[in-house]
Structures are given as C-alpha cells and as structure tokens.
Amino acid sequence: MKPSRTLATARRVLRQLSHDPRTIALLLFVPVLLLVLLYYVFDADRRAFDSIGASLLGIFPLVTMFLVTSIATLRERTSGTLERLLSMPLGKGDLIAGYALAFGVLAIVQASIATGVAVWLLDLNFAGSPWLLLLIALLDAILGTALGLFVSAFAASEFQVVQFMPAVIFPQLLLCGLFAPRDTMQPVLEYISNVLPMSYAVDGMNEVLQHTDATGDFVRDIAIVGGSALLVLFLGAATLRRRTA
Amino acid sequence: MVRGSRTVIDDLSFDVAPATVTGLLGPSGCGKSTLMRAVVGTQAKVTGTLDVLGSPAGAAPLRASVGYVTQDPSVYGDLTARQNLDYYASVLGIPRRERADQVTRALTDVDLMSHADALTGNLSGGQHSRVSLAVALLGSPRLLVLDEPTVGLDPVLRRDLWDLFHRLAAERGTTLLISSHVMDEADRCQSLLLMRSGRLLAADTPQALRTRTGTDSVEGAFLHLVDEAREAESNS
Ligand SMILES: Nc1ncnc2c1ncn2[C@@H]1O[C@H](COP(=O)(O)OP(=O)(O)OP(=O)(O)O)[C@@H](O)[C@H]1O
Ligand SMILES: [Mg+2]
C-alpha cells in the first residue's frame, strides 16, 4: 500500500461524483428531508422523535454509503476498470482504503448537514458533544462502504446488487432497536441483534443523546462498529482477485 | 487454459521478439483475448509456463512495465479523458511533476487533445477506445498488449496508430503484441501468430507465410492454413 495511490483513488472517486451533482444532492439532502418528515410524524410526541431521530442519524450514513459503494464497485468490476487496475501496481488495500476515504469524506458532510438541521431546526436535544455524533456517523459510513464493497463481489448485475439492500440492511434495521428496545425482543432475536453491527451504531447514537460525556458503553459501541468495518474491509479485499476466470 | 467448463487454449507455445510489433490473428472466439489476459496475468487457470520479460506472467514487478488495453474500453465514463489518464498515471507511480506532460503526450499520440476535457462517456465509440489506448501509453511500458486497438476506427486514424506502434518499437524499444481480425493489418506486423480454435496455426513473418502457402496476401495464407487444418481434422 502507498498513501499516494490511496489518495489518488479517493480523489478519483470524488471526481467521478462531482460529475454527477444529482447523486450528491440526493445523498446530502434526502436524509434531511426524511428527518423533517419524521419530525412531523411525531408531531404529538417529541420525546419519541428524539430517540428515533438520533438512531436515524446513525443509520443514514450506513445505508446510503452501502448503496453507493456497492453500485460503484460493481460498475468497476463489470466495466473492466478493476481488471485493469489490478494488472497495474495498485495494492488492493489502496483501492479499498481509497473508497473508504472518499465516502468517509462524503459521510462527514452528510452527517454534518443532517445533525445541524436536527439540532438547530428540529430541536433534537443531544446531551453529548456533536463531535461524538460525527465520529459515529463516520464509522457508520465506513461500515456501509465496507459492506457494499464486500456484497458487490456476489452480484453479477445492478439488479442483484440492489436486492442485497433488503437482504443485508433490512434485517439490521428491524433488529437494531429502532422499532422496539433490543432487550424486549424474543431472546433469539436479541442474541442475533447482539452480533449485528448496526445495533451498536444505534446504541452509540443513543448514548450521545442521553449522556454529556463519552461513556464506557459509547466507547464499546464505536469500537465494535469500527472493528466490524475493518473486518468487513479485509473480507472485501479478499474478494478482489488479480486473476479471474 | 480453462474458461468455464471448456478448454479454450490448448497446447500452445510461442515466442515474441523484443522491440517488434507482433500480430495475433484469428477468427472470433479463437482465444486471442484469453491468451492476452494470460500474458498480462489476469487470466486464472493457466497451466504450463509463460514467461514475460524474464519473469512469470503476472509477477508483481511486471505490473508497471506491461501495458494492457482490454477489448472493451476500460476507463471511467464519468471522468474526462484527462482525469482518467491522470488517475491511471498516479496508479502507475509516475511522479507528479511528470504527470501532466505524460498525460498530454499520450492524448496527443491518440489524437484526442481536442476532447481532453470532455466526459469520456459522452465521446464516440472510437474516441472512447482511444482514451483506453492512451492509458496504456503512459509511463514507459516495455511490453504493450493491445486487444483489437483499431476496431471501429477510420483508415486515416488506423494508419496513424500503426505508425505510432512502429515508432514505439523502433524508438523506445517497446515490444507490442496486437490482436486483430482485420487481415490487412497483418501486413503491418513484423511477425504474426495465427490462431484457430485455441491452437496456433502458424508463427512467422507475413512474407514467409505468403511464400510458404503460395498466396499473395496474409488473408489468403490464413485461409489456406485453415483449410489445411480442417482437412487434417477430417482425415483423422
Ligand atoms: N468468462 C468466460 N467464461 C467462459 N468461457 C469464456 C469466457 N470468456 C470467453 N470464453 C470463451 O473462450 C473462448 C475464447 O474467447 P476469447 O475472448 O479469447 O476469443 P477472441 O479470440 O478474443 O474472440 P474475439 O475476436 O471475438 O474477441 C470463446 O469460445 C469464449 O466463448
Ligand atoms: Mg477478443
């Protein structure tokens, strides 16, 4: 791995996006619109909005970066650019870190806008520091990027890759504590939710919501999210083959 | 070499002389692209020995010295031609201060300077594949493997590109392996590899092939050799 190649890859990915302003606009503003929508859905129950809004701030980066990365890397695989890159002196780690970096930057912008709107316009009451929120959002985005990269190896077309969204993301959404607290679920489901990384992303957001300082639980949550992102990135690297059939 | 469930290339052996232009010719589906992928080291399940510039094909040190152009253009449609080249140049490890010059030179070589800042996806088919070709000209590759680089281009541009290929071989000592199924391009090569269904029919200079088969064009020589091979098959 060489930092210059990682940076070049990240810059290339961002340049590709810069030619596609509509995608950027969707990435940055759909989360905000959904938050506003939710605000009025919970018109009569502002406390419920606090908790669900905070959870969503953790979920958006993961879901959007998952989608963008899985499609982007699938395209890279099918257009022959991946084959060409791997016949050049590019480390697999450079490619993956480049993607993670580019989408990480995008996620920071996305999370800043969404958090800003939630806190200042929608009166979402966070006890903790907004920096901690950004930290989780960033790790979530990297986890989403990692999952997207990994999953794109098992899809042969855009149709298939989009179907991975309900397969990989929805179960995590249902079990992450957004709909019912995790400890009230049927024990088997609670156990499953304990091994799904999105649960910790949401838990971490709620820690920041409720506590002024970074609690031990918060540190554990971000360590788990960051650790799973790293693990899945390594798995993703293993799906990149220099020689193919 | 096995692709899917079938053996695509079998029992094949050849040499390519350094600093020459070697043509790889044969009908569609005969295994040209597969052979080229093996040479650059992206083809799995290759058995036997294949040495490229003194190392086994696909070895890490070769990655910066072998340029490869796939049959379908492999560049990013959502980047401009210049941005594509700039990215590939940094992947090849070309130092930043040389990068802009190299990119300009490669774009000039394929006659694309006038479209350097247009989005590659909006270029015509021939322009698109020339962006892909320009990528392979970056750096100073010692071996260029070009899979049908002149398909769909007009005669003037084709002549210019072949002139470029010969200049690369003569002036920079680059070895070129170029596939085509346009037989009139064969005469521009210094030596030829004729393939048919995964096997080598002949490996020689165009002149020698014509003399040996008593024909007056490479196309005639190829057809002659194919008929010979067919006869041999039906007799056995
Ligand atoms: N991914 C693949 N899986 C299985 N078989 C394949 C694959 N790619 C190619 N083949 C088969 O391998 C054989 C040789 O293909 P190849 O692409 O090397 O031909 P080619 O000589 O380059 O043809 P063309 O001139 O049309 O490009 C063909 O019979 C093709 O069907
Ligand atoms: Mg081919």
Short mmCIF file of C-alpha atoms and ligand atoms in Angstrom, two decimals:
data_model
loop_
_atom_site.label_atom_id
_atom_site.label_comp_id
_atom_site.label_asym_id
_atom_site.label_seq_id
_atom_site.Cartn_x
_atom_site.Cartn_y
_atom_site.Cartn_z
CA MET A 1 0.00 0.00 0.00
CA LYS A 2 1.19 3.52 -0.77
CA PRO A 3 -0.54 6.65 0.54
CA SER A 4 -0.16 8.44 -2.81
CA ARG A 5 -2.16 5.70 -4.57
CA THR A 6 -4.80 5.62 -1.84
CA LEU A 7 -5.22 9.38 -2.09
CA ALA A 8 -5.30 9.27 -5.89
CA THR A 9 -8.06 6.67 -5.71
CA ALA A 10 -10.09 8.70 -3.23
CA ARG A 11 -9.70 11.79 -5.39
CA ARG A 12 -10.76 9.86 -8.46
CA VAL A 13 -13.92 8.56 -6.75
CA LEU A 14 -14.82 12.09 -5.62
CA ARG A 15 -14.15 13.45 -9.11
CA GLN A 16 -16.50 10.87 -10.57
CA LEU A 17 -19.17 12.00 -8.15
CA SER A 18 -18.51 15.65 -8.91
CA HIS A 19 -19.69 15.00 -12.47
CA ASP A 20 -22.95 13.74 -11.01
CA PRO A 21 -24.46 16.59 -9.00
CA ARG A 22 -27.85 14.92 -8.73
CA THR A 23 -26.43 11.97 -6.83
CA ILE A 24 -24.60 14.33 -4.50
CA ALA A 25 -27.77 16.31 -3.88
CA LEU A 26 -29.73 13.13 -3.16
CA LEU A 27 -27.01 11.86 -0.83
CA LEU A 28 -26.84 15.07 1.15
CA PHE A 29 -30.45 16.20 1.32
CA VAL A 30 -32.62 13.07 1.38
CA PRO A 31 -31.58 12.33 4.99
CA VAL A 32 -32.54 15.89 5.97
CA LEU A 33 -35.92 15.63 4.29
CA LEU A 34 -36.59 12.31 5.98
CA LEU A 35 -35.73 13.82 9.37
CA VAL A 36 -38.12 16.71 8.77
CA LEU A 37 -40.78 14.23 7.71
CA LEU A 38 -40.23 12.25 10.89
CA TYR A 39 -40.43 15.42 12.97
CA TYR A 40 -43.98 15.98 11.79
CA VAL A 41 -44.85 12.28 12.04
CA PHE A 42 -44.11 12.57 15.78
CA ASP A 43 -45.90 15.89 16.00
CA ALA A 44 -47.58 14.92 19.28
CA ASP A 45 -44.70 13.01 20.84
CA ARG A 46 -41.42 14.98 20.76
CA ARG A 47 -39.64 12.55 23.14
CA ALA A 48 -40.10 9.70 20.68
CA PHE A 49 -38.69 11.91 17.93
CA ASP A 50 -35.51 12.48 19.95
CA SER A 51 -34.70 8.81 20.22
CA ILE A 52 -35.73 7.77 16.73
CA GLY A 53 -34.14 10.84 15.16
CA ALA A 54 -30.85 10.06 16.87
CA SER A 55 -31.00 6.45 15.71
CA LEU A 56 -31.66 7.58 12.15
CA LEU A 57 -28.63 9.86 12.21
CA GLY A 58 -26.62 6.67 12.71
CA ILE A 59 -28.50 4.68 10.10
CA PHE A 60 -28.45 7.14 7.16
CA PRO A 61 -24.71 7.11 6.54
CA LEU A 62 -24.59 3.33 6.73
CA VAL A 63 -27.44 2.77 4.29
CA THR A 64 -26.53 5.45 1.75
CA MET A 65 -22.84 4.57 1.65
CA PHE A 66 -23.75 0.90 1.34
CA LEU A 67 -25.83 1.62 -1.72
CA VAL A 68 -23.39 3.99 -3.39
CA THR A 69 -20.37 1.78 -2.79
CA SER A 70 -21.99 -1.46 -3.86
CA ILE A 71 -23.07 0.05 -7.17
CA ALA A 72 -19.79 1.90 -7.72
CA THR A 73 -17.65 -1.18 -7.14
CA LEU A 74 -19.96 -3.40 -9.15
CA ARG A 75 -19.52 -1.00 -12.05
CA GLU A 76 -15.81 -1.10 -11.51
CA ARG A 77 -15.91 -4.89 -11.73
CA THR A 78 -18.11 -5.06 -14.83
CA SER A 79 -16.54 -2.21 -16.82
CA GLY A 80 -13.09 -3.78 -16.80
CA THR A 81 -11.51 -0.90 -14.88
CA LEU A 82 -10.96 -3.17 -11.87
CA GLU A 83 -9.20 -5.75 -14.04
CA ARG A 84 -7.03 -3.02 -15.49
CA LEU A 85 -6.19 -1.52 -12.09
CA LEU A 86 -5.26 -4.92 -10.69
CA SER A 87 -2.93 -5.51 -13.63
CA MET A 88 -1.16 -2.30 -12.56
CA PRO A 89 0.91 -1.74 -9.44
CA LEU A 90 -2.13 -0.84 -7.31
CA GLY A 91 -2.46 -2.59 -3.96
CA LYS A 92 -5.89 -3.99 -3.13
CA GLY A 93 -5.64 -2.06 0.11
CA ASP A 94 -5.09 1.18 -1.84
CA LEU A 95 -8.30 0.66 -3.75
CA ILE A 96 -10.37 -0.20 -0.70
CA ALA A 97 -8.89 2.50 1.51
CA GLY A 98 -9.40 4.98 -1.33
CA TYR A 99 -13.10 4.17 -1.50
CA ALA A 100 -13.46 4.25 2.28
CA LEU A 101 -11.72 7.62 2.40
CA ALA A 102 -13.80 9.19 -0.38
CA PHE A 103 -17.11 8.02 1.03
CA GLY A 104 -15.95 8.84 4.55
CA VAL A 105 -15.48 12.47 3.47
CA LEU A 106 -18.90 12.47 1.88
CA ALA A 107 -20.40 10.95 5.02
CA ILE A 108 -18.92 13.68 7.20
CA VAL A 109 -20.58 16.33 5.04
CA GLN A 110 -23.85 14.39 5.01
CA ALA A 111 -23.82 13.85 8.77
CA SER A 112 -22.89 17.48 9.47
CA ILE A 113 -25.86 18.75 7.49
CA ALA A 114 -28.28 16.20 8.96
CA THR A 115 -27.07 16.75 12.52
CA GLY A 116 -27.09 20.52 12.10
CA VAL A 117 -30.67 20.51 10.88
CA ALA A 118 -31.75 18.06 13.59
CA VAL A 119 -30.19 20.05 16.42
CA TRP A 120 -30.92 23.62 15.34
CA LEU A 121 -34.10 23.43 13.33
CA LEU A 122 -35.82 20.37 14.75
CA ASP A 123 -34.77 20.87 18.39
CA LEU A 124 -33.34 17.42 18.76
CA ASN A 125 -31.89 17.52 22.28
CA PHE A 126 -28.48 15.95 22.47
CA ALA A 127 -26.80 15.85 25.86
CA GLY A 128 -23.41 14.94 24.40
CA SER A 129 -20.97 16.57 22.02
CA PRO A 130 -21.78 16.87 18.32
CA TRP A 131 -18.20 15.71 17.60
CA LEU A 132 -19.04 12.32 19.03
CA LEU A 133 -22.05 12.19 16.72
CA LEU A 134 -19.84 12.91 13.73
CA LEU A 135 -17.42 10.23 14.86
CA ILE A 136 -20.15 7.58 14.88
CA ALA A 137 -21.56 8.81 11.59
CA LEU A 138 -18.09 8.49 10.04
CA LEU A 139 -17.57 4.96 11.36
CA ASP A 140 -21.07 4.03 10.18
CA ALA A 141 -20.29 5.33 6.72
CA ILE A 142 -17.10 3.30 6.60
CA LEU A 143 -19.03 0.24 7.74
CA GLY A 144 -21.57 0.87 4.96
CA THR A 145 -18.76 1.28 2.42
CA ALA A 146 -17.16 -1.94 3.64
CA LEU A 147 -20.42 -3.91 3.43
CA GLY A 148 -21.14 -2.50 -0.03
CA LEU A 149 -17.70 -3.45 -1.31
CA PHE A 150 -18.00 -6.93 0.08
CA VAL A 151 -21.51 -7.55 -1.23
CA SER A 152 -20.73 -6.31 -4.75
CA ALA A 153 -18.47 -9.33 -5.17
CA PHE A 154 -21.52 -11.58 -5.04
CA ALA A 155 -23.64 -9.66 -7.51
CA ALA A 156 -23.41 -10.01 -11.27
CA SER A 157 -25.69 -7.10 -12.12
CA GLU A 158 -27.16 -3.88 -10.75
CA PHE A 159 -30.46 -5.72 -10.24
CA GLN A 160 -28.81 -8.20 -7.94
CA VAL A 161 -26.84 -5.63 -6.02
CA VAL A 162 -29.93 -3.59 -5.23
CA GLN A 163 -31.57 -6.74 -3.88
CA PHE A 164 -28.77 -7.05 -1.35
CA MET A 165 -30.12 -3.95 0.32
CA PRO A 166 -33.23 -5.69 1.73
CA ALA A 167 -31.13 -8.81 2.37
CA VAL A 168 -28.26 -7.19 4.26
CA ILE A 169 -29.62 -3.90 5.57
CA PHE A 170 -33.30 -4.54 6.41
CA PRO A 171 -32.73 -7.29 8.99
CA GLN A 172 -30.29 -4.99 10.75
CA LEU A 173 -32.82 -2.16 10.62
CA LEU A 174 -35.53 -4.32 12.15
CA LEU A 175 -33.29 -5.65 14.90
CA CYS A 176 -31.21 -2.58 15.76
CA GLY A 177 -33.61 -1.28 18.41
CA LEU A 178 -35.32 1.29 16.23
CA PHE A 179 -38.74 -0.36 16.44
CA ALA A 180 -38.54 -2.00 19.86
CA PRO A 181 -35.82 -1.91 22.52
CA ARG A 182 -33.46 -4.79 21.85
CA ASP A 183 -33.82 -6.29 25.35
CA THR A 184 -37.56 -6.68 24.88
CA MET A 185 -37.22 -8.83 21.75
CA GLN A 186 -37.64 -12.57 21.65
CA PRO A 187 -34.33 -13.87 23.13
CA VAL A 188 -33.11 -15.46 19.91
CA LEU A 189 -33.65 -12.20 18.06
CA GLU A 190 -31.97 -10.27 20.84
CA TYR A 191 -28.99 -12.56 20.51
CA ILE A 192 -28.88 -12.02 16.74
CA SER A 193 -29.15 -8.27 17.21
CA ASN A 194 -26.12 -8.50 19.52
CA VAL A 195 -23.94 -9.64 16.65
CA LEU A 196 -25.19 -7.16 14.04
CA PRO A 197 -23.04 -4.04 13.81
CA MET A 198 -25.91 -1.62 13.15
CA SER A 199 -27.26 -2.29 16.65
CA TYR A 200 -24.11 -0.73 18.09
CA ALA A 201 -24.26 2.21 15.70
CA VAL A 202 -27.74 2.98 17.02
CA ASP A 203 -26.80 2.30 20.65
CA GLY A 204 -23.86 4.68 20.29
CA MET A 205 -26.08 7.44 18.93
CA ASN A 206 -28.44 7.00 21.86
CA GLU A 207 -25.52 7.16 24.33
CA VAL A 208 -24.61 10.58 22.92
CA LEU A 209 -28.26 11.58 23.12
CA GLN A 210 -28.51 10.74 26.82
CA HIS A 211 -25.08 11.41 28.33
CA THR A 212 -22.91 14.51 28.34
CA ASP A 213 -19.61 12.61 28.33
CA ALA A 214 -18.32 9.71 26.30
CA THR A 215 -19.45 6.77 28.44
CA GLY A 216 -17.82 3.35 28.60
CA ASP A 217 -20.74 1.98 26.63
CA PHE A 218 -20.15 4.60 23.96
CA VAL A 219 -16.51 3.62 23.64
CA ARG A 220 -17.52 -0.04 23.38
CA ASP A 221 -20.10 0.81 20.70
CA ILE A 222 -17.72 2.72 18.48
CA ALA A 223 -15.02 0.09 18.96
CA ILE A 224 -17.45 -2.57 17.74
CA VAL A 225 -18.65 -0.52 14.76
CA GLY A 226 -15.09 0.42 13.80
CA GLY A 227 -13.86 -3.14 14.34
CA SER A 228 -16.59 -4.68 12.18
CA ALA A 229 -15.92 -2.09 9.47
CA LEU A 230 -12.26 -3.08 9.47
CA LEU A 231 -13.10 -6.78 9.42
CA VAL A 232 -15.50 -6.42 6.50
CA LEU A 233 -12.96 -4.26 4.63
CA PHE A 234 -10.47 -7.12 4.91
CA LEU A 235 -13.12 -9.56 3.69
CA GLY A 236 -13.82 -7.16 0.82
CA ALA A 237 -10.12 -7.06 -0.08
CA ALA A 238 -10.14 -10.84 -0.23
CA THR A 239 -12.87 -10.73 -2.89
CA LEU A 240 -10.63 -8.72 -5.23
CA ARG A 241 -8.73 -11.16 -7.38
CA ARG A 242 -5.95 -10.25 -9.75
CA ARG A 243 -6.68 -13.35 -11.81
CA THR A 244 -10.24 -14.13 -12.87
CA ALA A 245 -11.85 -16.87 -14.98
CA MET B 1 -6.39 -22.66 -20.21
CA VAL B 2 -9.84 -23.45 -18.98
CA ARG B 3 -12.66 -20.89 -19.02
CA GLY B 4 -15.96 -22.01 -17.61
CA SER B 5 -16.28 -25.69 -18.44
CA ARG B 6 -14.33 -25.68 -21.68
CA THR B 7 -10.66 -25.71 -22.51
CA VAL B 8 -10.19 -22.53 -24.51
CA ILE B 9 -6.50 -22.69 -25.29
CA ASP B 10 -4.59 -25.91 -25.51
CA ASP B 11 -1.05 -26.94 -26.32
CA LEU B 12 0.25 -23.59 -27.44
CA SER B 13 3.80 -22.34 -27.49
CA PHE B 14 5.25 -19.14 -28.92
CA ASP B 15 7.96 -16.50 -28.61
CA VAL B 16 7.71 -12.79 -29.22
CA ALA B 17 10.88 -10.96 -30.23
CA PRO B 18 11.70 -7.83 -28.20
CA ALA B 19 11.19 -4.39 -29.77
CA THR B 20 8.97 -5.68 -32.56
CA VAL B 21 5.30 -5.50 -33.46
CA THR B 22 3.73 -8.95 -33.32
CA GLY B 23 0.21 -9.51 -34.61
CA LEU B 24 -2.13 -12.05 -33.06
CA LEU B 25 -4.72 -13.01 -35.61
CA GLY B 26 -7.57 -15.43 -35.77
CA PRO B 27 -11.32 -15.71 -36.09
CA SER B 28 -13.70 -14.52 -33.42
CA GLY B 29 -13.74 -16.78 -30.38
CA CYS B 30 -10.44 -18.46 -31.17
CA GLY B 31 -8.92 -17.36 -27.86
CA LYS B 32 -6.98 -14.18 -28.68
CA SER B 33 -8.29 -12.21 -25.72
CA THR B 34 -7.82 -15.19 -23.42
CA LEU B 35 -4.20 -15.56 -24.49
CA MET B 36 -3.58 -11.84 -23.93
CA ARG B 37 -5.14 -11.99 -20.48
CA ALA B 38 -2.78 -14.84 -19.69
CA VAL B 39 0.20 -12.76 -20.83
CA VAL B 40 -0.72 -9.83 -18.60
CA GLY B 41 -1.57 -12.19 -15.75
CA THR B 42 -5.30 -11.57 -15.28
CA GLN B 43 -6.41 -15.00 -16.54
CA ALA B 44 -6.97 -17.70 -13.93
CA LYS B 45 -6.31 -21.40 -14.51
CA VAL B 46 -3.32 -21.06 -16.80
CA THR B 47 -1.20 -24.19 -16.80
CA GLY B 48 2.27 -24.56 -18.26
CA THR B 49 5.00 -21.93 -18.29
CA LEU B 50 4.58 -18.39 -19.54
CA ASP B 51 7.49 -16.01 -19.08
CA VAL B 52 7.11 -12.31 -19.78
CA LEU B 53 10.22 -10.09 -19.83
CA GLY B 54 12.05 -12.76 -17.87
CA SER B 55 9.52 -13.20 -15.03
CA PRO B 56 6.48 -15.46 -14.79
CA ALA B 57 3.40 -13.75 -16.30
CA GLY B 58 1.56 -11.61 -13.77
CA ALA B 59 4.52 -11.27 -11.37
CA ALA B 60 4.40 -8.10 -9.27
CA PRO B 61 7.46 -6.38 -10.83
CA LEU B 62 5.85 -6.67 -14.27
CA ARG B 63 2.78 -4.65 -13.32
CA ALA B 64 4.43 -1.31 -14.03
CA SER B 65 6.15 -2.44 -17.22
CA VAL B 66 3.32 -4.18 -19.05
CA GLY B 67 0.61 -2.00 -20.59
CA TYR B 68 -2.67 -3.72 -21.36
CA VAL B 69 -5.66 -2.50 -23.35
CA THR B 70 -8.73 -4.69 -22.99
CA GLN B 71 -11.05 -5.29 -25.93
CA ASP B 72 -13.82 -3.16 -24.39
CA PRO B 73 -12.59 0.24 -23.26
CA SER B 74 -11.76 0.09 -19.56
CA VAL B 75 -11.84 3.71 -18.48
CA TYR B 76 -14.25 5.66 -16.31
CA GLY B 77 -17.12 7.06 -18.34
CA ASP B 78 -17.88 9.63 -15.66
CA LEU B 79 -14.44 11.24 -15.78
CA THR B 80 -12.92 13.35 -18.52
CA ALA B 81 -10.21 11.82 -20.70
CA ARG B 82 -7.58 13.86 -18.89
CA GLN B 83 -8.85 12.89 -15.44
CA ASN B 84 -8.83 9.22 -16.45
CA LEU B 85 -5.21 9.43 -17.58
CA ASP B 86 -4.24 11.45 -14.54
CA TYR B 87 -5.61 8.77 -12.22
CA TYR B 88 -4.00 5.86 -14.04
CA ALA B 89 -0.72 7.79 -14.17
CA SER B 90 -0.70 8.12 -10.39
CA VAL B 91 -1.53 4.44 -10.02
CA LEU B 92 1.48 3.68 -12.23
CA GLY B 93 3.58 5.73 -9.84
CA ILE B 94 4.53 8.45 -12.34
CA PRO B 95 5.87 11.37 -10.27
CA ARG B 96 3.55 14.35 -10.00
CA ARG B 97 5.77 16.78 -11.91
CA GLU B 98 5.97 14.48 -14.95
CA ARG B 99 2.32 13.53 -14.87
CA ALA B 100 0.80 16.44 -16.79
CA ASP B 101 3.39 16.11 -19.57
CA GLN B 102 2.90 12.37 -19.89
CA VAL B 103 -0.86 12.76 -19.99
CA THR B 104 -0.61 15.39 -22.71
CA ARG B 105 1.80 13.25 -24.70
CA ALA B 106 -0.46 10.19 -24.52
CA LEU B 107 -3.51 12.24 -25.53
CA THR B 108 -1.57 13.70 -28.46
CA ASP B 109 -0.43 10.23 -29.52
CA VAL B 110 -4.05 9.08 -29.88
CA ASP B 111 -5.14 12.42 -31.36
CA LEU B 112 -7.52 13.33 -28.57
CA MET B 113 -6.21 16.68 -27.37
CA SER B 114 -9.31 18.43 -28.71
CA HIS B 115 -11.52 16.25 -26.50
CA ALA B 116 -9.28 16.07 -23.45
CA ASP B 117 -11.78 17.74 -21.16
CA ALA B 118 -14.95 16.10 -22.42
CA LEU B 119 -16.60 13.43 -20.32
CA THR B 120 -15.38 10.06 -21.61
CA GLY B 121 -18.89 8.61 -21.53
CA ASN B 122 -20.04 11.28 -24.00
CA LEU B 123 -17.31 10.51 -26.55
CA SER B 124 -17.90 8.49 -29.70
CA GLY B 125 -17.10 4.77 -29.64
CA GLY B 126 -13.76 5.22 -31.37
CA GLN B 127 -12.76 8.15 -29.16
CA HIS B 128 -13.75 6.16 -26.09
CA SER B 129 -11.48 3.28 -27.04
CA ARG B 130 -8.67 5.70 -27.80
CA VAL B 131 -8.85 7.02 -24.25
CA SER B 132 -8.39 3.42 -23.14
CA LEU B 133 -5.44 3.07 -25.51
CA ALA B 134 -3.87 6.29 -24.24
CA VAL B 135 -3.81 4.86 -20.70
CA ALA B 136 -1.55 2.06 -21.91
CA LEU B 137 0.90 4.58 -23.41
CA LEU B 138 1.54 6.20 -20.02
CA GLY B 139 4.86 5.60 -18.34
CA SER B 140 7.28 3.61 -20.41
CA PRO B 141 5.89 0.11 -20.67
CA ARG B 142 8.38 -2.41 -22.05
CA LEU B 143 5.56 -4.60 -23.31
CA LEU B 144 2.24 -3.41 -24.71
CA VAL B 145 -0.58 -5.92 -25.04
CA LEU B 146 -3.31 -4.38 -27.18
CA ASP B 147 -6.56 -6.25 -27.76
CA GLU B 148 -8.05 -5.04 -31.06
CA PRO B 149 -6.97 -1.41 -30.56
CA THR B 150 -8.04 -0.25 -34.02
CA VAL B 151 -11.54 -1.72 -34.23
CA GLY B 152 -14.08 0.83 -35.42
CA LEU B 153 -11.54 3.48 -36.39
CA ASP B 154 -11.30 5.19 -39.76
CA PRO B 155 -8.44 4.39 -42.18
CA VAL B 156 -6.52 7.60 -41.50
CA LEU B 157 -6.53 7.11 -37.76
CA ARG B 158 -5.69 3.42 -38.16
CA ARG B 159 -2.66 4.29 -40.25
CA ASP B 160 -1.55 6.89 -37.70
CA LEU B 161 -1.88 4.44 -34.84
CA TRP B 162 0.08 1.74 -36.67
CA ASP B 163 2.78 4.32 -37.36
CA LEU B 164 2.77 5.10 -33.65
CA PHE B 165 3.11 1.39 -32.77
CA HIS B 166 6.12 1.07 -35.05
CA ARG B 167 7.67 4.22 -33.64
CA LEU B 168 7.25 2.82 -30.12
CA ALA B 169 9.03 -0.37 -31.14
CA ALA B 170 11.82 1.35 -33.08
CA GLU B 171 12.46 4.39 -30.87
CA ARG B 172 11.62 3.22 -27.37
CA GLY B 173 12.32 -0.48 -27.82
CA THR B 174 8.79 -1.40 -26.76
CA THR B 175 7.55 -4.88 -27.59
CA LEU B 176 3.99 -4.89 -28.90
CA LEU B 177 1.54 -7.78 -29.09
CA ILE B 178 -1.53 -6.64 -31.00
CA SER B 179 -4.62 -8.67 -31.80
CA SER B 180 -6.87 -8.08 -34.75
CA HIS B 181 -9.13 -9.95 -37.06
CA VAL B 182 -8.68 -7.46 -39.84
CA MET B 183 -6.24 -9.28 -42.06
CA ASP B 184 -4.99 -6.24 -43.94
CA GLU B 185 -3.48 -5.04 -40.68
CA ALA B 186 -1.40 -8.20 -40.57
CA ASP B 187 0.93 -6.89 -43.24
CA ARG B 188 1.94 -4.07 -40.94
CA CYS B 189 3.28 -6.51 -38.34
CA GLN B 190 6.85 -7.73 -38.23
CA SER B 191 5.74 -11.18 -37.20
CA LEU B 192 2.41 -12.96 -36.91
CA LEU B 193 0.79 -15.54 -34.71
CA LEU B 194 -2.16 -17.14 -36.48
CA MET B 195 -4.62 -18.84 -34.16
CA ARG B 196 -7.64 -21.05 -34.72
CA SER B 197 -9.85 -22.56 -32.02
CA GLY B 198 -7.32 -22.31 -29.24
CA ARG B 199 -4.35 -23.57 -31.21
CA LEU B 200 -1.51 -21.93 -33.04
CA LEU B 201 -1.69 -22.43 -36.81
CA ALA B 202 1.49 -20.61 -37.69
CA ALA B 203 4.05 -18.19 -36.31
CA ASP B 204 6.15 -16.39 -38.88
CA THR B 205 6.71 -13.14 -40.74
CA PRO B 206 3.96 -12.07 -43.17
CA GLN B 207 6.36 -12.50 -46.10
CA ALA B 208 7.36 -16.03 -45.10
CA LEU B 209 3.72 -17.03 -44.62
CA ARG B 210 2.79 -15.85 -48.08
CA THR B 211 5.73 -17.64 -49.69
CA ARG B 212 5.14 -20.85 -47.75
CA THR B 213 1.49 -21.06 -48.75
CA GLY B 214 1.98 -19.73 -52.26
CA THR B 215 -0.57 -16.97 -51.77
CA ASP B 216 -0.25 -13.23 -52.32
CA SER B 217 -1.90 -11.92 -49.14
CA VAL B 218 -1.90 -12.81 -45.45
CA GLU B 219 -5.63 -13.35 -45.72
CA GLY B 220 -5.03 -15.91 -48.44
CA ALA B 221 -2.32 -17.55 -46.38
CA PHE B 222 -4.62 -17.73 -43.36
CA LEU B 223 -7.48 -19.26 -45.34
CA HIS B 224 -5.07 -21.73 -46.87
CA LEU B 225 -3.79 -22.79 -43.45
CA VAL B 226 -7.33 -23.09 -42.08
CA ASP B 227 -8.36 -25.33 -44.97
CA GLU B 228 -5.26 -27.44 -44.41
CA ALA B 229 -6.08 -27.79 -40.73
CA ARG B 230 -9.71 -28.68 -41.48
CA GLU B 231 -8.62 -31.37 -43.92
CA ALA B 232 -6.19 -32.80 -41.40
CA GLU B 233 -9.01 -32.92 -38.84
CA SER B 234 -11.49 -34.65 -41.14
CA ASN B 235 -8.88 -37.22 -42.19
CA SER B 236 -8.01 -38.21 -38.66
N1 LIG C 1 -15.63 -15.69 -18.89
C1 LIG C 1 -15.71 -16.74 -19.72
N2 LIG C 1 -16.19 -17.92 -19.26
C2 LIG C 1 -16.26 -19.00 -20.08
N3 LIG C 1 -15.86 -19.01 -21.36
C3 LIG C 1 -15.38 -17.87 -21.87
C4 LIG C 1 -15.27 -16.67 -21.08
N4 LIG C 1 -14.76 -15.72 -21.85
C5 LIG C 1 -14.56 -16.26 -23.06
N5 LIG C 1 -14.93 -17.55 -23.09
C6 LIG C 1 -14.81 -18.47 -24.24
O1 LIG C 1 -13.46 -18.60 -24.59
C7 LIG C 1 -13.30 -18.67 -25.98
C8 LIG C 1 -12.25 -17.68 -26.44
O2 LIG C 1 -12.68 -16.38 -26.13
P1 LIG C 1 -11.81 -15.09 -26.45
O3 LIG C 1 -12.49 -13.94 -25.85
O4 LIG C 1 -10.41 -15.35 -26.04
O5 LIG C 1 -11.92 -15.03 -28.05
P2 LIG C 1 -11.32 -13.95 -29.05
O6 LIG C 1 -10.40 -14.69 -29.95
O7 LIG C 1 -10.76 -12.81 -28.32
O8 LIG C 1 -12.60 -13.51 -29.88
P3 LIG C 1 -12.99 -12.07 -30.49
O9 LIG C 1 -12.18 -11.88 -31.73
O10 LIG C 1 -14.44 -12.22 -30.81
O11 LIG C 1 -12.72 -11.06 -29.44
C9 LIG C 1 -14.67 -18.43 -26.61
O12 LIG C 1 -15.18 -19.67 -27.04
C10 LIG C 1 -15.49 -17.88 -25.48
O13 LIG C 1 -16.83 -18.32 -25.60
MG MG C 2 -11.28 -10.87 -28.08
#
